[in-house]
Tab-separated table of C-alpha atoms in Angstrom:
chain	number	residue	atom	x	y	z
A	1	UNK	CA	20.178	-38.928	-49.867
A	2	UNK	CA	22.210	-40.738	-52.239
A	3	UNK	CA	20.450	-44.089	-53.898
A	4	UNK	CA	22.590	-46.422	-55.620
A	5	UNK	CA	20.979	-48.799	-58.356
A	6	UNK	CA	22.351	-51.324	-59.941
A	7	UNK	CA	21.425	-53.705	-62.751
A	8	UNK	CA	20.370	-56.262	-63.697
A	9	UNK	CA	20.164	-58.036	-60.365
A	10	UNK	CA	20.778	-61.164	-61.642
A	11	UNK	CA	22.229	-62.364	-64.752
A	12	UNK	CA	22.822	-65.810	-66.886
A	13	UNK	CA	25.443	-66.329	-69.364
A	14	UNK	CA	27.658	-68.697	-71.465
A	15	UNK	CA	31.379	-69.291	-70.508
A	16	UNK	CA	33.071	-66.532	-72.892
A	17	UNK	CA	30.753	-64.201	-72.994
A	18	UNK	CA	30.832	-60.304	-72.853
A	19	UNK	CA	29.245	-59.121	-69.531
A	20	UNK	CA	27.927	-55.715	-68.553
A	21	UNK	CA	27.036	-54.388	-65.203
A	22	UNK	CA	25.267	-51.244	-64.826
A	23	UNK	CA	25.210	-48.884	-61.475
A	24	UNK	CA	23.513	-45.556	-61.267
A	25	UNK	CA	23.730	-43.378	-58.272
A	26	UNK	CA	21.965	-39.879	-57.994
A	27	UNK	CA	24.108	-37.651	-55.726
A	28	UNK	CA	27.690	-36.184	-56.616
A	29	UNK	CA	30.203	-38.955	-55.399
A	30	UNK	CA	34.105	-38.852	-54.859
A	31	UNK	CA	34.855	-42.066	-55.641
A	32	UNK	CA	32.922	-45.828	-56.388
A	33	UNK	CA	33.964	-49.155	-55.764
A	34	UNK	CA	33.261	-52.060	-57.489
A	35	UNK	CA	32.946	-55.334	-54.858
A	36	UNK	CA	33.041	-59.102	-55.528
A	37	UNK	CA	31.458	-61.641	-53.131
A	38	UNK	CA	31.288	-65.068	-53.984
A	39	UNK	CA	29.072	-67.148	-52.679
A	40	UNK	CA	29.424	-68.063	-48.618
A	41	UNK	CA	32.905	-65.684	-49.136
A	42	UNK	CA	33.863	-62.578	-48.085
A	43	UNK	CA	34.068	-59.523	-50.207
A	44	UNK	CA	36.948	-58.335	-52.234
A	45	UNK	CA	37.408	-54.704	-53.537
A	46	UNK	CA	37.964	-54.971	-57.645
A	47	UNK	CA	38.327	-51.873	-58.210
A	48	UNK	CA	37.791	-48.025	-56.925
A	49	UNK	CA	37.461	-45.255	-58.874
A	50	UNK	CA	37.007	-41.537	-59.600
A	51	UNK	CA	37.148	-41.047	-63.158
A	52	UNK	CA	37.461	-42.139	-66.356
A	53	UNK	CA	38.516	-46.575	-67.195
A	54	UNK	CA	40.484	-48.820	-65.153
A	55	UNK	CA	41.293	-52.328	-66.400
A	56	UNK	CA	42.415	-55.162	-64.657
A	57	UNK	CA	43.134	-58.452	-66.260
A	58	UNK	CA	39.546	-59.545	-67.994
A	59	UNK	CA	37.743	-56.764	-65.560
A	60	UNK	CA	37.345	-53.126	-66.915
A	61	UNK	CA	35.510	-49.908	-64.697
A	62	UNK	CA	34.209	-47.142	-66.105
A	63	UNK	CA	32.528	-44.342	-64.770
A	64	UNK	CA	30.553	-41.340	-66.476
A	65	UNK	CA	30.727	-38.479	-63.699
A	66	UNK	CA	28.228	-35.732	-65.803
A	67	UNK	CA	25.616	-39.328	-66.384
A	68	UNK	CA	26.200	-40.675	-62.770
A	69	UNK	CA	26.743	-43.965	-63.767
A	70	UNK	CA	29.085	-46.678	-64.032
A	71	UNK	CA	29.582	-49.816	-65.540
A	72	UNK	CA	31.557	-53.155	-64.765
A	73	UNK	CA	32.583	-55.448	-67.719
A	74	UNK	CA	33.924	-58.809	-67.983
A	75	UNK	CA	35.737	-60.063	-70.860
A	76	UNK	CA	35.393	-64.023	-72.125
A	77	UNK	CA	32.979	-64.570	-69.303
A	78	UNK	CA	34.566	-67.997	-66.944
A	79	UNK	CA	32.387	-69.733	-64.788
A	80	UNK	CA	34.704	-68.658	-61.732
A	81	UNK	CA	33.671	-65.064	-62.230
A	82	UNK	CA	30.010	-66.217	-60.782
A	83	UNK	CA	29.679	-64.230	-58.027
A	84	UNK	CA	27.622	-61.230	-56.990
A	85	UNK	CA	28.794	-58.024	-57.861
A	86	UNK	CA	28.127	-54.671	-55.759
A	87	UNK	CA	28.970	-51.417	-56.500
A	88	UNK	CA	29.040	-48.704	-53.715
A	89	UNK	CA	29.482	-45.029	-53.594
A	90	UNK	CA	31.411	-42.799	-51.480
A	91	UNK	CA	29.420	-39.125	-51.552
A	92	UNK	CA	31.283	-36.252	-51.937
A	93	UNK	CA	31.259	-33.386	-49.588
A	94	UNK	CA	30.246	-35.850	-47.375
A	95	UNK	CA	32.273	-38.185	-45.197
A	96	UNK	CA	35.062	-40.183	-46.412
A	97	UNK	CA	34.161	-43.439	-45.038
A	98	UNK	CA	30.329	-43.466	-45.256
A	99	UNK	CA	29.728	-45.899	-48.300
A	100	UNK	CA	25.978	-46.179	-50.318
A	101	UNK	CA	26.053	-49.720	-51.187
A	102	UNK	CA	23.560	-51.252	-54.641
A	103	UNK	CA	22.142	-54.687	-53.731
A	104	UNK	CA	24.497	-56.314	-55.807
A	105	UNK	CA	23.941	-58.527	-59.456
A	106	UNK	CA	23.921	-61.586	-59.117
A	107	UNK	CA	26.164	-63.245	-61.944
A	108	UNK	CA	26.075	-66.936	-63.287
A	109	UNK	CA	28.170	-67.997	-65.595
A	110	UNK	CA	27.929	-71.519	-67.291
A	111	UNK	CA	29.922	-73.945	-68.403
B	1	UNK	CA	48.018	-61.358	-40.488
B	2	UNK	CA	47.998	-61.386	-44.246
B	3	UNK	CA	44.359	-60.494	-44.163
B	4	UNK	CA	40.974	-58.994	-41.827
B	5	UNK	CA	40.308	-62.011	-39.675
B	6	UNK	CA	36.902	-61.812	-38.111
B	7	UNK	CA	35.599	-64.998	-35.520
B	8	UNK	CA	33.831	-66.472	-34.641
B	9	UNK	CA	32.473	-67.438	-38.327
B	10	UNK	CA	29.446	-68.587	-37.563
B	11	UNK	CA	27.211	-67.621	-33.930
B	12	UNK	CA	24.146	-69.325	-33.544
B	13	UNK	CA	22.309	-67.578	-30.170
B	14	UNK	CA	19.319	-67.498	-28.184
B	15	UNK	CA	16.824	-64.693	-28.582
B	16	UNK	CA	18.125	-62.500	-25.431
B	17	UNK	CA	21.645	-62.922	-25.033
B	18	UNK	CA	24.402	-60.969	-25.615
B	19	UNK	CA	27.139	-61.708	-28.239
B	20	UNK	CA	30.437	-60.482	-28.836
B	21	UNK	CA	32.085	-60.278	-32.890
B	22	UNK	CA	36.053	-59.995	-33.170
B	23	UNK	CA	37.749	-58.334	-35.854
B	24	UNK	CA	41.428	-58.000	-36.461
B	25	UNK	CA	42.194	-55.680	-38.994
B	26	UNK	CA	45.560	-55.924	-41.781
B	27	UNK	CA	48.419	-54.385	-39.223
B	28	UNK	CA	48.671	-50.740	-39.954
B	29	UNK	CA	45.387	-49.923	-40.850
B	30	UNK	CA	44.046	-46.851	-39.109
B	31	UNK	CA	40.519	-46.804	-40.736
B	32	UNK	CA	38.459	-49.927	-39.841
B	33	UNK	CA	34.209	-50.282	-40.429
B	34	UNK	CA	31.561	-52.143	-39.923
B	35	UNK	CA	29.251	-53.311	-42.176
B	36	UNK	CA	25.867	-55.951	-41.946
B	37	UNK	CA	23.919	-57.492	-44.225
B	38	UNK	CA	20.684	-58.913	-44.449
B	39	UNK	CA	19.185	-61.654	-45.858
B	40	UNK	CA	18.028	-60.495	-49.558
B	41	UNK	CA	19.415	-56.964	-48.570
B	42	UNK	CA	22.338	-54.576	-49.321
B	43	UNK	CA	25.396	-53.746	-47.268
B	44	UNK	CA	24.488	-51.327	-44.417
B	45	UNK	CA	26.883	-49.620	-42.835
B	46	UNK	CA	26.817	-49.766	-39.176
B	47	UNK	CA	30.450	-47.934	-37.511
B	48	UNK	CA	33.443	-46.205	-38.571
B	49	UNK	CA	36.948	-45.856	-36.701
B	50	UNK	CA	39.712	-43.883	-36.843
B	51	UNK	CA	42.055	-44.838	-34.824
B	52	UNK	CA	40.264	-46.021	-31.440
B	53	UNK	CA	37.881	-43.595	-31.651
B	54	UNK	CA	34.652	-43.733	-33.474
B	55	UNK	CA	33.591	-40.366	-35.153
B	56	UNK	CA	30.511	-42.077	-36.605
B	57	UNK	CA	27.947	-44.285	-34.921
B	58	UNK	CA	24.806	-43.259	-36.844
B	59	UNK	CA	24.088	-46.532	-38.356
B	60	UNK	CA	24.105	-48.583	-35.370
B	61	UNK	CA	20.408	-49.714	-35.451
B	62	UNK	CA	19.791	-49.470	-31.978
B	63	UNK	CA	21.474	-48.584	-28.307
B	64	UNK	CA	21.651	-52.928	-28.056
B	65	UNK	CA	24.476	-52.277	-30.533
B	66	UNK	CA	28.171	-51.178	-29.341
B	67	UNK	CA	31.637	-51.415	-30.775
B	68	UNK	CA	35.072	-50.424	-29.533
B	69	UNK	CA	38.354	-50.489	-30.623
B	70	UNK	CA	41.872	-50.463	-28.288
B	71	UNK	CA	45.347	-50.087	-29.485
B	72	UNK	CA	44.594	-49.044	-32.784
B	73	UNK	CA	44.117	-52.769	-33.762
B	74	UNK	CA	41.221	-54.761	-32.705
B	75	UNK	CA	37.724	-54.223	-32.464
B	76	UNK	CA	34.894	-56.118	-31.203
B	77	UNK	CA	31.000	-55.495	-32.196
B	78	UNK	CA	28.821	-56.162	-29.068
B	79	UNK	CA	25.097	-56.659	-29.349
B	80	UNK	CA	23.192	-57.024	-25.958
B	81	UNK	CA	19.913	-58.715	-25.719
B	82	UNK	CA	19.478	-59.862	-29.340
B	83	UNK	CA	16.387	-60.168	-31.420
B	84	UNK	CA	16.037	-62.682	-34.524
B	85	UNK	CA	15.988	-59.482	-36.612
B	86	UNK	CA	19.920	-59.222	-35.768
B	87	UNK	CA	20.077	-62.051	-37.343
B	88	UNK	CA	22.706	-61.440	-40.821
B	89	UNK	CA	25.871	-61.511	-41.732
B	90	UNK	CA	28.261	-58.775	-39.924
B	91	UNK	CA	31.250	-57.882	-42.095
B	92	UNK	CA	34.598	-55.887	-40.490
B	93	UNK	CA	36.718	-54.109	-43.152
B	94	UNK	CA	39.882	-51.838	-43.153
B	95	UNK	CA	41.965	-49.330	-45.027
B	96	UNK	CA	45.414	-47.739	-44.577
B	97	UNK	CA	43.535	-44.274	-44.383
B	98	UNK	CA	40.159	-43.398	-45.040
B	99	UNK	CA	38.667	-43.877	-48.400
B	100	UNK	CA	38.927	-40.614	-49.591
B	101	UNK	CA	42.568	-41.806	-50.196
B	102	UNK	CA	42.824	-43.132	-53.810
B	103	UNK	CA	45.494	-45.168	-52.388
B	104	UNK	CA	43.532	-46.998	-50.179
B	105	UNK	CA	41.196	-49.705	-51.027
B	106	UNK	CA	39.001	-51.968	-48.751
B	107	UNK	CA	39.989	-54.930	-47.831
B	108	UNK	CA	37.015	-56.805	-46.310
B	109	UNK	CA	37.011	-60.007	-43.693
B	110	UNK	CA	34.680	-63.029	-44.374
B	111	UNK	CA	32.501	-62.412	-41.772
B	112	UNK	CA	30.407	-63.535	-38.703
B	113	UNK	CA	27.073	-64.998	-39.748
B	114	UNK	CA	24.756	-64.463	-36.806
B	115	UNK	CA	21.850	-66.360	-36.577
B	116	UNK	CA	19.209	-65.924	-33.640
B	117	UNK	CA	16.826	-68.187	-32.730
């Protein structure tokens, strides 16, 4: 059974900063997607991936297949980008809809 | 639509009665799924379709729970009898084709926050 981990679950920091978000999963996946859901909103998909770095605008993916991990980073931090954050996997040799979802970081970022 | 439109947004219900959630998926979009989630708790996925037929019910919690889906568009997420431990957020998504399509991203509705009292 795949277990998805993410961390930290919540997190604090000043407009501009650098942010990291770390998931871990511990089966072989085909793909992971990176959610945002701000608060009382629905969910939007940032970003899915298989392999390697994806970058969009002030939002970079990566993903470490051989580790089993993958990370979510946010460059010069704006306090619009407070949300929580969720990262999911899709297992392979599995299904291909059956997601594994992490509870999600919880991301504040000040003024 | 531009978008997954789920209603109502917000259900408040008695303990015991049955409730129906709508979602209307982007136009074009075979794959569609359900998802809930609980208070201080993760996504969980509840029911996948292809088409109108669901190959995948396994995470309905219980036989209260149902879900169809006709013409290849709509679908609506029944729950008979309910218990306050329905209560959460129920979330519809869909997809051009199934995820294991790089091509294909979720896109997610808002959601129906059901509360049971």
């Amino acid at each position: 059974k795949n277990e998805v981990e993410q961390s930290p679950q919540n997190l604090t920091a000043q407009e501009g900063e650098f942010i990291t978000i770390n998931c871990s999963y511990s089966v072989g996946i085909s793909a992971l997607h990176w959610l945002q859901q701000h608060p009382g909103g629905g969910i939007v998909s940032l970003f899915m991936l298989s392999s390697g770095k994806k970058k969009h605008g002030r939002l970079i993916a990566t993903i470490n297949i051989q580790e089993k991990h993958s990370s979510l980073h946010i460059t010069a931090s704006h306090p619009r980008d407070s949300a929580v954050y969720i990262c999911a996997s899709l297992n392979s040799g599995g299904s291909n809809y059956k997601l594994t979802f992490g509870k999600g970081t919880l991301l504040t970022v000040n003024p | 639509g531009a978008g997954v439109s789920q209603s109502p947004s917000n259900k408040v219900t008695e303990k015991g009665k049955d409730v129906e959630l709508r979602c209307d998926p982007i136009s074009g979009h075979t794959a569609l799924y359900w998802y809930r989630q609980s208070l201080g708790q993760g996504l969980e996925f509840l029911i996948y379709f292809q088409g109108n037929s669901a190959p995948d019910k396994s995470g309905l919690p219980s036989d209260r729970f149902s879900a169809e889906r006709t013409g290849g568009s709509v679908s609506t997420l029944t729950i008979q009898r309910t218990q306050q431990e329905d209560s959460a957020v129920y979330l519809c998504a869909s997809s051009l084709v199934p995820q294991s399509s790089y091509n294909s991203p979720l896109h997610f509705g808002n959601g129906t926050r059901l509360t049971v009292t």
